[in-house]
Amino acid sequence: MDFDIKNVDLAPGGRHRIEWAEQEMAVLRGIRETFGSERPFAGVRVGATMHVTTETANLMVALQAGGADVVLSASNPLSTQDDVAAALVSYYEIPVYAIKGEDTPTYHKHINAVLDHKPHIIMDDGADLVSTLHKSRREVMGNVIGGTEETTTGIVRLRAMAADGALEFPMMAVNDAMTKHLFDNRYGTGQSTMDGIIRATNFLIAGRTVVVGGYGWCSRGIAMRAKGLGANVIVTEIDPLKALEAVMDGFRVMPMMKAAVEGDIFVTATGDISVVDRHHIEVMKDGAVVANSGHFDVEINKVALRELSVDEPKRVRPFVEQFTLKTGKKINLLGEGRLINLAAAEGHPAAVMDMSFAGQAMAAKYLLDNKGKLENRVYTVPAEVDQQIASIKLASMGIQIDTLTEQQVKYLNSWEEGT
Ligand code: ADE
């Protein structure tokens, strides 16, 4: 079996951690059991480019239980858990192409290795796999039934492709499911981002000013958790509605240029470029920390940071590069400006990835069930899937809810009743 990972000897530790995560993934476990008896993916090749974590491992194992022939590469050069990659290769016989800290050519070589497998189903996180396939590996296109996309950034790219008429197979926007973005983006990103910042710096958050770039689902999770840790939180936005929500949620809102002067820690999660730009860096406090939790490492202008510095940054802790500016000020960049929650911590906890990856598994099955019937555009996950995932998750947490009485159903369906 071909693969490219850091070290197979890391496999035993990886297996323990995969099994640990599995205990938290009740919805995915149920799906794996159903897939195991129904084998819907028999003869189907799945090519995935996703963060290689214990949670992703459980998704791959569920697909494999359903009969799929699975291959996996990393969706970010810094997010791979090398012990998990080793365990997938050694114990589950899943070819993995991912090494934490791989350079950009290796990252792309690994994506191409997934495409060499001629997948029928694509699983993407950030749309690099889909985009590589369309741009330079078109000979693989004929095999593809469709794909699933995990993240907001990927869906933005896919919708742009669809609008251009460039998308050549249907894609399921898993991120747009309620059971994904309301939970994974908010509670997952919120907790894991603060976890990453704390693991990287060992800073006390209480009493510090944390500037959060954006107020989408990810950023609001970060703002909420930073506040919970005692930070004074400032939010920056470009959308008046989101800015208003941030204000009414109790946060200070101001332009980044003003926040830049006040912040101790900056975190971006907007999906756009240069949210922390040269002119912001120039006015930051000595010792300021800048981190990103958005999908790509474009949100902090790293080129400007380098240009403003006297020489190469000093690596002062494993995920902290300290830049000394020509003015003498020091600015600390975390995790090379890449997803800090996956670079310095372990990504979102399994209990929340359970719902996201249940959505992935069910979306992949939906593509198979509807083979040949879908158009080449971006589809949302059916609402029943959301209801089903939420119900199973609640049951796994031992939480019961009410059901409508007949009288209530009748009331909701009538238009005659009123004052
Ligand atoms: N994205 C964020 N957290 C993740 C995790 N734990 N596994 C896979 N993808 C993720």
Short mmCIF file of C-alpha atoms and ligand atoms in Angstrom, two decimals:
data_model
loop_
_atom_site.label_atom_id
_atom_site.label_comp_id
_atom_site.label_asym_id
_atom_site.label_seq_id
_atom_site.Cartn_x
_atom_site.Cartn_y
_atom_site.Cartn_z
CA MET A 1 0.00 0.00 0.00
CA ASP A 2 1.33 3.43 -0.94
CA PHE A 3 1.30 6.25 1.65
CA ASP A 4 3.37 9.19 2.85
CA ILE A 5 3.35 9.91 6.56
CA LYS A 6 5.86 10.97 9.19
CA ASN A 7 6.46 7.76 11.13
CA VAL A 8 4.52 4.47 11.28
CA ASP A 9 5.88 3.82 14.78
CA LEU A 10 3.50 6.49 16.09
CA ALA A 11 0.54 4.22 15.25
CA PRO A 12 -0.24 2.70 18.71
CA GLY A 13 -0.68 6.14 20.33
CA GLY A 14 -2.76 7.28 17.38
CA ARG A 15 -5.07 4.28 17.69
CA HIS A 16 -5.70 4.98 21.38
CA ARG A 17 -6.59 8.58 20.60
CA ILE A 18 -8.88 7.57 17.70
CA GLU A 19 -10.71 5.19 20.03
CA TRP A 20 -10.90 7.88 22.71
CA ALA A 21 -12.56 10.27 20.25
CA GLU A 22 -14.93 7.52 19.10
CA GLN A 23 -16.51 7.40 22.56
CA GLU A 24 -17.67 10.99 22.01
CA MET A 25 -19.08 10.39 18.53
CA ALA A 26 -22.38 8.60 19.15
CA VAL A 27 -24.12 9.79 15.97
CA LEU A 28 -21.24 8.74 13.74
CA ARG A 29 -21.04 5.41 15.60
CA GLY A 30 -24.68 4.69 14.72
CA ILE A 31 -24.01 5.57 11.10
CA ARG A 32 -20.93 3.33 11.05
CA GLU A 33 -23.00 0.43 12.38
CA THR A 34 -25.73 0.98 9.77
CA PHE A 35 -23.13 1.34 7.01
CA GLY A 36 -21.50 -1.85 8.30
CA SER A 37 -24.66 -3.87 7.81
CA GLU A 38 -25.90 -2.19 4.61
CA ARG A 39 -22.50 -1.66 2.85
CA PRO A 40 -23.78 1.23 0.67
CA PHE A 41 -20.25 2.14 -0.44
CA ALA A 42 -19.21 -1.29 -1.69
CA GLY A 43 -16.99 -0.71 -4.74
CA VAL A 44 -16.96 3.06 -4.20
CA ARG A 45 -13.66 4.94 -3.98
CA VAL A 46 -13.68 7.96 -1.66
CA GLY A 47 -10.91 10.56 -1.93
CA ALA A 48 -10.75 12.89 1.05
CA THR A 49 -8.69 16.00 1.70
CA MET A 50 -9.44 16.87 5.32
CA HIS A 51 -7.63 17.70 8.55
CA VAL A 52 -6.03 14.43 9.64
CA THR A 53 -7.34 14.24 13.21
CA THR A 54 -8.83 11.59 15.47
CA GLU A 55 -12.30 12.76 14.43
CA THR A 56 -11.57 12.53 10.70
CA ALA A 57 -10.14 9.07 11.33
CA ASN A 58 -13.51 8.00 12.74
CA LEU A 59 -15.27 9.35 9.66
CA MET A 60 -12.88 7.43 7.38
CA VAL A 61 -13.46 4.25 9.41
CA ALA A 62 -17.25 4.68 9.14
CA LEU A 63 -17.00 5.00 5.35
CA GLN A 64 -14.70 2.00 5.22
CA ALA A 65 -17.21 0.01 7.28
CA GLY A 66 -19.74 0.89 4.58
CA GLY A 67 -17.49 -0.76 1.98
CA ALA A 68 -15.68 2.35 0.71
CA ASP A 69 -12.10 2.26 -0.47
CA VAL A 70 -10.81 5.42 1.23
CA VAL A 71 -7.72 7.58 0.67
CA LEU A 72 -6.91 10.67 2.74
CA SER A 73 -4.64 13.71 2.45
CA ALA A 74 -4.35 16.80 4.66
CA SER A 75 -6.40 19.94 4.04
CA ASN A 76 -3.78 22.13 5.72
CA PRO A 77 0.00 21.70 5.96
CA LEU A 78 -0.01 22.22 9.74
CA SER A 79 -3.14 20.39 10.90
CA THR A 80 -2.05 16.75 10.60
CA GLN A 81 -1.81 14.61 13.72
CA ASP A 82 1.07 12.33 12.71
CA ASP A 83 0.09 9.56 15.14
CA VAL A 84 -3.41 9.43 13.62
CA ALA A 85 -1.97 9.23 10.09
CA ALA A 86 0.22 6.33 11.26
CA ALA A 87 -2.68 4.50 12.92
CA LEU A 88 -4.89 4.83 9.83
CA VAL A 89 -2.14 3.30 7.71
CA SER A 90 -1.11 0.58 10.17
CA TYR A 91 -4.35 -0.58 11.73
CA TYR A 92 -7.06 0.42 9.27
CA GLU A 93 -5.15 0.01 5.99
CA ILE A 94 -6.22 3.44 4.82
CA PRO A 95 -3.61 5.13 2.62
CA VAL A 96 -2.78 8.55 4.10
CA TYR A 97 -0.69 11.29 2.53
CA ALA A 98 -0.08 13.87 5.25
CA ILE A 99 2.82 15.06 7.38
CA LYS A 100 2.51 17.85 9.95
CA GLY A 101 4.58 20.81 8.75
CA GLU A 102 4.79 19.63 5.12
CA ASP A 103 5.84 22.32 2.64
CA THR A 104 3.50 23.62 -0.06
CA PRO A 105 4.80 21.39 -2.90
CA THR A 106 4.39 18.31 -0.67
CA TYR A 107 0.89 19.43 0.31
CA HIS A 108 -0.05 19.57 -3.40
CA LYS A 109 1.76 16.30 -4.16
CA HIS A 110 -0.40 14.67 -1.46
CA ILE A 111 -3.62 16.05 -2.96
CA ASN A 112 -2.54 14.64 -6.31
CA ALA A 113 -1.91 11.26 -4.68
CA VAL A 114 -5.57 11.23 -3.61
CA LEU A 115 -6.61 12.01 -7.19
CA ASP A 116 -4.36 9.20 -8.49
CA HIS A 117 -6.79 6.93 -6.65
CA LYS A 118 -9.53 8.00 -9.14
CA PRO A 119 -12.21 8.73 -6.52
CA HIS A 120 -15.93 8.41 -7.15
CA ILE A 121 -16.78 10.59 -4.14
CA ILE A 122 -14.73 13.65 -3.17
CA MET A 123 -14.62 14.85 0.46
CA ASP A 124 -13.10 18.29 0.69
CA ASP A 125 -12.34 20.87 3.36
CA GLY A 126 -11.49 24.19 1.74
CA ALA A 127 -12.06 23.03 -1.89
CA ASP A 128 -8.38 22.45 -2.75
CA LEU A 129 -9.12 18.89 -3.89
CA VAL A 130 -12.03 19.96 -6.12
CA SER A 131 -10.07 22.89 -7.49
CA THR A 132 -6.95 20.78 -8.27
CA LEU A 133 -9.15 18.21 -9.99
CA HIS A 134 -10.82 20.85 -12.17
CA LYS A 135 -7.61 22.76 -12.92
CA SER A 136 -4.97 20.12 -13.53
CA ARG A 137 -6.33 16.58 -13.13
CA ARG A 138 -9.26 16.63 -15.50
CA GLU A 139 -8.63 13.03 -16.61
CA VAL A 140 -10.01 11.96 -13.20
CA MET A 141 -13.30 13.87 -13.67
CA GLY A 142 -15.15 11.05 -15.48
CA ASN A 143 -15.16 8.85 -12.36
CA VAL A 144 -16.62 11.44 -10.02
CA ILE A 145 -20.24 11.12 -8.85
CA GLY A 146 -20.03 14.21 -6.63
CA GLY A 147 -18.47 15.60 -3.51
CA THR A 148 -19.00 17.06 -0.06
CA GLU A 149 -17.50 20.26 1.33
CA GLU A 150 -16.89 20.84 5.01
CA THR A 151 -16.15 24.52 5.44
CA THR A 152 -17.50 28.02 4.76
CA THR A 153 -14.40 29.02 2.77
CA GLY A 154 -14.72 25.95 0.54
CA ILE A 155 -18.38 26.64 -0.13
CA VAL A 156 -17.62 30.23 -1.12
CA ARG A 157 -15.08 28.88 -3.65
CA LEU A 158 -17.51 26.23 -4.94
CA ARG A 159 -20.34 28.72 -5.38
CA ALA A 160 -17.94 30.93 -7.37
CA MET A 161 -17.08 27.90 -9.56
CA ALA A 162 -20.78 27.06 -10.03
CA ALA A 163 -21.59 30.70 -10.91
CA ASP A 164 -18.86 30.59 -13.58
CA GLY A 165 -20.32 27.35 -14.96
CA ALA A 166 -16.99 25.70 -14.05
CA LEU A 167 -18.21 23.10 -11.54
CA GLU A 168 -18.47 19.73 -13.27
CA PHE A 169 -20.17 17.61 -10.59
CA PRO A 170 -22.65 18.16 -7.74
CA MET A 171 -21.24 19.24 -4.36
CA MET A 172 -23.01 18.97 -1.00
CA ALA A 173 -22.47 21.99 1.27
CA VAL A 174 -22.14 20.16 4.58
CA ASN A 175 -21.17 23.40 6.32
CA ASP A 176 -24.60 24.86 5.58
CA ALA A 177 -26.38 22.18 7.60
CA MET A 178 -27.67 23.61 10.89
CA THR A 179 -26.11 20.71 12.80
CA LYS A 180 -22.76 21.78 11.35
CA HIS A 181 -22.31 25.54 11.45
CA LEU A 182 -24.41 26.31 14.53
CA PHE A 183 -22.32 23.90 16.59
CA ASP A 184 -18.95 23.13 14.95
CA ASN A 185 -18.29 26.69 13.75
CA ARG A 186 -19.49 28.32 16.97
CA TYR A 187 -18.75 26.01 19.91
CA GLY A 188 -16.03 24.01 18.16
CA THR A 189 -14.06 26.96 16.81
CA GLY A 190 -14.72 28.98 19.96
CA GLN A 191 -13.24 26.42 22.30
CA SER A 192 -10.47 25.05 20.09
CA THR A 193 -9.22 28.48 19.06
CA MET A 194 -8.82 29.61 22.65
CA ASP A 195 -7.27 26.20 23.37
CA GLY A 196 -4.74 26.76 20.55
CA ILE A 197 -3.86 30.26 21.71
CA ILE A 198 -3.43 29.10 25.29
CA ARG A 199 -1.37 26.02 24.36
CA ALA A 200 0.85 28.16 22.09
CA THR A 201 1.44 31.00 24.57
CA ASN A 202 0.45 29.74 28.03
CA PHE A 203 -0.99 33.25 28.51
CA LEU A 204 -3.58 34.21 31.07
CA ILE A 205 -6.55 35.46 29.06
CA ALA A 206 -8.33 37.19 31.95
CA GLY A 207 -7.86 40.94 31.83
CA ARG A 208 -6.37 40.94 28.33
CA THR A 209 -7.94 42.70 25.36
CA VAL A 210 -8.80 40.18 22.65
CA VAL A 211 -9.69 41.57 19.22
CA VAL A 212 -11.82 39.19 17.14
CA GLY A 213 -11.91 39.82 13.39
CA GLY A 214 -15.43 39.11 12.10
CA TYR A 215 -18.71 38.09 13.73
CA GLY A 216 -19.72 35.05 11.68
CA TRP A 217 -20.43 31.74 13.43
CA CYS A 218 -16.75 31.01 14.04
CA SER A 219 -15.82 34.48 15.28
CA ARG A 220 -18.83 34.72 17.57
CA GLY A 221 -17.78 31.46 19.16
CA ILE A 222 -14.29 32.84 19.71
CA ALA A 223 -15.65 36.12 21.12
CA MET A 224 -17.97 34.22 23.47
CA ARG A 225 -15.25 31.93 24.80
CA ALA A 226 -12.66 34.73 25.13
CA LYS A 227 -15.22 36.68 27.16
CA GLY A 228 -15.86 33.59 29.29
CA LEU A 229 -12.16 33.45 30.10
CA GLY A 230 -12.28 37.04 31.34
CA ALA A 231 -11.00 38.92 28.30
CA ASN A 232 -12.14 42.36 27.31
CA VAL A 233 -13.38 41.54 23.80
CA ILE A 234 -13.47 43.89 20.82
CA VAL A 235 -15.18 42.75 17.59
CA THR A 236 -14.44 44.17 14.13
CA GLU A 237 -16.94 43.72 11.26
CA ILE A 238 -17.79 44.97 7.78
CA ASP A 239 -21.45 43.84 7.89
CA PRO A 240 -23.74 46.27 9.76
CA LEU A 241 -26.16 43.51 10.86
CA LYS A 242 -23.44 41.34 12.32
CA ALA A 243 -21.82 44.38 13.92
CA LEU A 244 -25.15 45.27 15.52
CA GLU A 245 -25.53 41.73 16.84
CA ALA A 246 -22.04 41.93 18.34
CA VAL A 247 -22.94 45.23 20.03
CA MET A 248 -26.15 43.76 21.48
CA ASP A 249 -24.27 40.65 22.59
CA GLY A 250 -22.29 43.05 24.75
CA PHE A 251 -19.06 43.44 22.77
CA ARG A 252 -17.27 46.64 21.86
CA VAL A 253 -17.28 47.09 18.08
CA MET A 254 -14.87 49.37 16.21
CA PRO A 255 -12.75 49.45 13.05
CA MET A 256 -9.61 47.31 13.10
CA MET A 257 -7.47 50.46 12.90
CA LYS A 258 -8.77 51.57 16.31
CA ALA A 259 -8.76 48.07 17.79
CA ALA A 260 -5.16 47.59 16.62
CA VAL A 261 -3.96 50.12 19.16
CA GLU A 262 -5.82 48.48 22.06
CA GLY A 263 -5.48 44.75 21.46
CA ASP A 264 -3.21 42.32 23.27
CA ILE A 265 -4.34 39.29 21.25
CA PHE A 266 -5.80 39.40 17.72
CA VAL A 267 -7.73 36.47 16.21
CA THR A 268 -9.16 36.47 12.70
CA ALA A 269 -11.89 34.18 11.35
CA THR A 270 -13.43 36.05 8.44
CA GLY A 271 -12.46 34.05 5.34
CA ASP A 272 -10.97 37.17 3.74
CA ILE A 273 -7.45 38.48 3.18
CA SER A 274 -5.39 41.04 5.13
CA VAL A 275 -7.86 41.53 7.95
CA VAL A 276 -4.78 42.32 9.99
CA ASP A 277 -2.82 44.44 7.53
CA ARG A 278 0.43 46.42 7.48
CA HIS A 279 -1.09 49.64 8.85
CA HIS A 280 -2.66 47.71 11.73
CA ILE A 281 0.60 45.96 12.62
CA GLU A 282 2.41 49.31 12.59
CA VAL A 283 0.28 50.67 15.45
CA MET A 284 0.04 47.51 17.58
CA LYS A 285 1.38 47.36 21.13
CA ASP A 286 4.78 45.90 21.86
CA GLY A 287 4.27 42.17 22.55
CA ALA A 288 0.96 41.88 20.68
CA VAL A 289 -0.05 38.36 19.65
CA VAL A 290 -1.65 37.71 16.25
CA ALA A 291 -3.42 34.47 15.36
CA ASN A 292 -5.79 33.21 12.71
CA SER A 293 -8.58 30.66 12.86
CA GLY A 294 -9.90 31.10 9.32
CA HIS A 295 -9.30 28.33 6.76
CA PHE A 296 -6.42 29.92 4.81
CA ASP A 297 -3.32 31.71 6.11
CA VAL A 298 -4.22 34.92 4.30
CA GLU A 299 -6.05 36.83 7.03
CA ILE A 300 -2.87 38.23 8.59
CA ASN A 301 -0.61 40.04 6.14
CA LYS A 302 2.49 37.94 6.79
CA VAL A 303 4.44 39.57 3.96
CA ALA A 304 3.99 43.00 5.60
CA LEU A 305 4.96 41.57 8.98
CA ARG A 306 8.20 40.27 7.48
CA GLU A 307 8.88 43.52 5.62
CA LEU A 308 8.36 45.58 8.79
CA SER A 309 10.81 43.37 10.69
CA VAL A 310 14.56 43.80 11.05
CA ASP A 311 15.35 40.19 10.20
CA GLU A 312 13.98 36.63 10.34
CA PRO A 313 11.58 35.95 13.21
CA LYS A 314 12.80 34.10 16.29
CA ARG A 315 10.92 30.89 17.21
CA VAL A 316 10.42 31.55 20.92
CA ARG A 317 8.02 28.64 21.56
CA PRO A 318 6.90 25.78 19.26
CA PHE A 319 4.06 27.76 17.68
CA VAL A 320 5.25 31.32 18.34
CA GLU A 321 7.40 33.30 15.89
CA GLN A 322 8.55 36.61 17.34
CA PHE A 323 9.09 39.41 14.82
CA THR A 324 11.14 42.43 15.92
CA LEU A 325 9.96 45.45 13.97
CA LYS A 326 12.32 48.21 12.84
CA THR A 327 10.76 50.37 15.56
CA GLY A 328 12.00 47.84 18.16
CA LYS A 329 8.49 46.55 18.91
CA LYS A 330 7.94 42.80 19.08
CA ILE A 331 4.93 41.13 17.43
CA ASN A 332 4.22 37.43 18.04
CA LEU A 333 2.69 35.41 15.21
CA LEU A 334 1.07 32.12 16.24
CA GLY A 335 1.10 28.95 14.12
CA GLU A 336 2.47 30.72 11.01
CA GLY A 337 -0.91 32.42 10.67
CA ARG A 338 -2.53 29.06 9.90
CA LEU A 339 -5.62 27.68 11.69
CA ILE A 340 -4.39 28.05 15.26
CA ASN A 341 -6.91 25.56 16.66
CA LEU A 342 -5.45 22.78 14.53
CA ALA A 343 -1.85 23.99 14.42
CA ALA A 344 -1.29 24.36 18.18
CA ALA A 345 -4.23 22.37 19.56
CA GLU A 346 -6.22 19.36 18.33
CA GLY A 347 -9.02 21.08 16.42
CA HIS A 348 -12.62 20.92 17.52
CA PRO A 349 -13.49 18.32 20.13
CA ALA A 350 -14.95 15.02 18.98
CA ALA A 351 -18.39 15.65 20.50
CA VAL A 352 -19.01 18.50 18.07
CA MET A 353 -17.25 16.94 15.07
CA ASP A 354 -19.65 14.03 15.63
CA MET A 355 -22.46 16.09 14.12
CA SER A 356 -20.37 17.61 11.31
CA PHE A 357 -19.07 14.22 10.26
CA ALA A 358 -22.46 12.55 10.58
CA GLY A 359 -23.48 15.22 8.04
CA GLN A 360 -20.49 14.33 5.84
CA ALA A 361 -21.31 10.61 5.92
CA MET A 362 -24.99 11.17 5.17
CA ALA A 363 -24.23 13.68 2.42
CA ALA A 364 -21.90 11.15 0.76
CA LYS A 365 -24.64 8.52 0.94
CA TYR A 366 -27.14 11.03 -0.51
CA LEU A 367 -24.82 11.54 -3.50
CA LEU A 368 -24.75 7.79 -4.11
CA ASP A 369 -28.51 7.42 -3.68
CA ASN A 370 -29.09 10.24 -6.16
CA LYS A 371 -26.38 9.31 -8.64
CA GLY A 372 -27.13 10.75 -12.07
CA LYS A 373 -30.08 12.81 -10.77
CA LEU A 374 -28.25 15.88 -9.48
CA GLU A 375 -27.07 18.95 -11.36
CA ASN A 376 -23.54 20.35 -11.30
CA ARG A 377 -24.16 22.82 -8.51
CA VAL A 378 -23.88 23.25 -4.77
CA TYR A 379 -26.63 21.49 -2.79
CA THR A 380 -27.60 21.92 0.84
CA VAL A 381 -28.02 18.88 3.04
CA PRO A 382 -31.75 17.95 3.26
CA ALA A 383 -33.50 19.36 6.36
CA GLU A 384 -34.54 15.84 7.50
CA VAL A 385 -30.86 14.97 7.85
CA ASP A 386 -30.40 17.90 10.25
CA GLN A 387 -33.43 16.79 12.28
CA GLN A 388 -32.19 13.22 12.40
CA ILE A 389 -28.66 14.18 13.49
CA ALA A 390 -29.95 16.55 16.19
CA SER A 391 -32.39 13.93 17.53
CA ILE A 392 -29.73 11.22 17.77
CA LYS A 393 -27.28 13.65 19.38
CA LEU A 394 -29.82 14.67 22.01
CA ALA A 395 -30.68 11.04 22.73
CA SER A 396 -26.97 10.22 23.10
CA MET A 397 -26.74 13.03 25.67
CA GLY A 398 -29.72 11.58 27.56
CA ILE A 399 -31.86 14.62 26.80
CA GLN A 400 -35.56 14.28 26.02
CA ILE A 401 -37.77 16.94 24.48
CA ASP A 402 -41.49 17.53 24.11
CA THR A 403 -43.62 16.63 21.10
CA LEU A 404 -46.53 18.70 19.81
CA THR A 405 -49.97 17.66 21.03
CA GLU A 406 -52.71 17.12 18.45
CA GLN A 407 -54.28 20.38 19.60
CA GLN A 408 -50.99 22.23 19.04
CA VAL A 409 -50.52 20.75 15.57
CA LYS A 410 -54.05 21.84 14.67
CA TYR A 411 -53.43 25.35 16.04
CA LEU A 412 -50.22 25.74 14.05
CA ASN A 413 -51.97 24.66 10.86
CA SER A 414 -54.98 26.93 11.23
CA TRP A 415 -55.20 30.50 10.09
CA GLU A 416 -58.69 31.27 11.52
CA GLU A 417 -57.64 31.38 15.16
CA GLY A 418 -56.31 34.68 16.54
CA THR A 419 -57.28 37.33 19.09
N1 ADE B 1 -11.88 21.07 11.74
C1 ADE B 1 -11.85 21.64 12.94
N2 ADE B 1 -11.62 20.75 13.90
C2 ADE B 1 -11.48 19.55 13.30
C3 ADE B 1 -11.23 18.25 13.76
N3 ADE B 1 -11.07 17.98 15.04
N4 ADE B 1 -11.14 17.27 12.84
C4 ADE B 1 -11.30 17.55 11.54
N5 ADE B 1 -11.55 18.74 11.04
C5 ADE B 1 -11.64 19.75 11.91
#
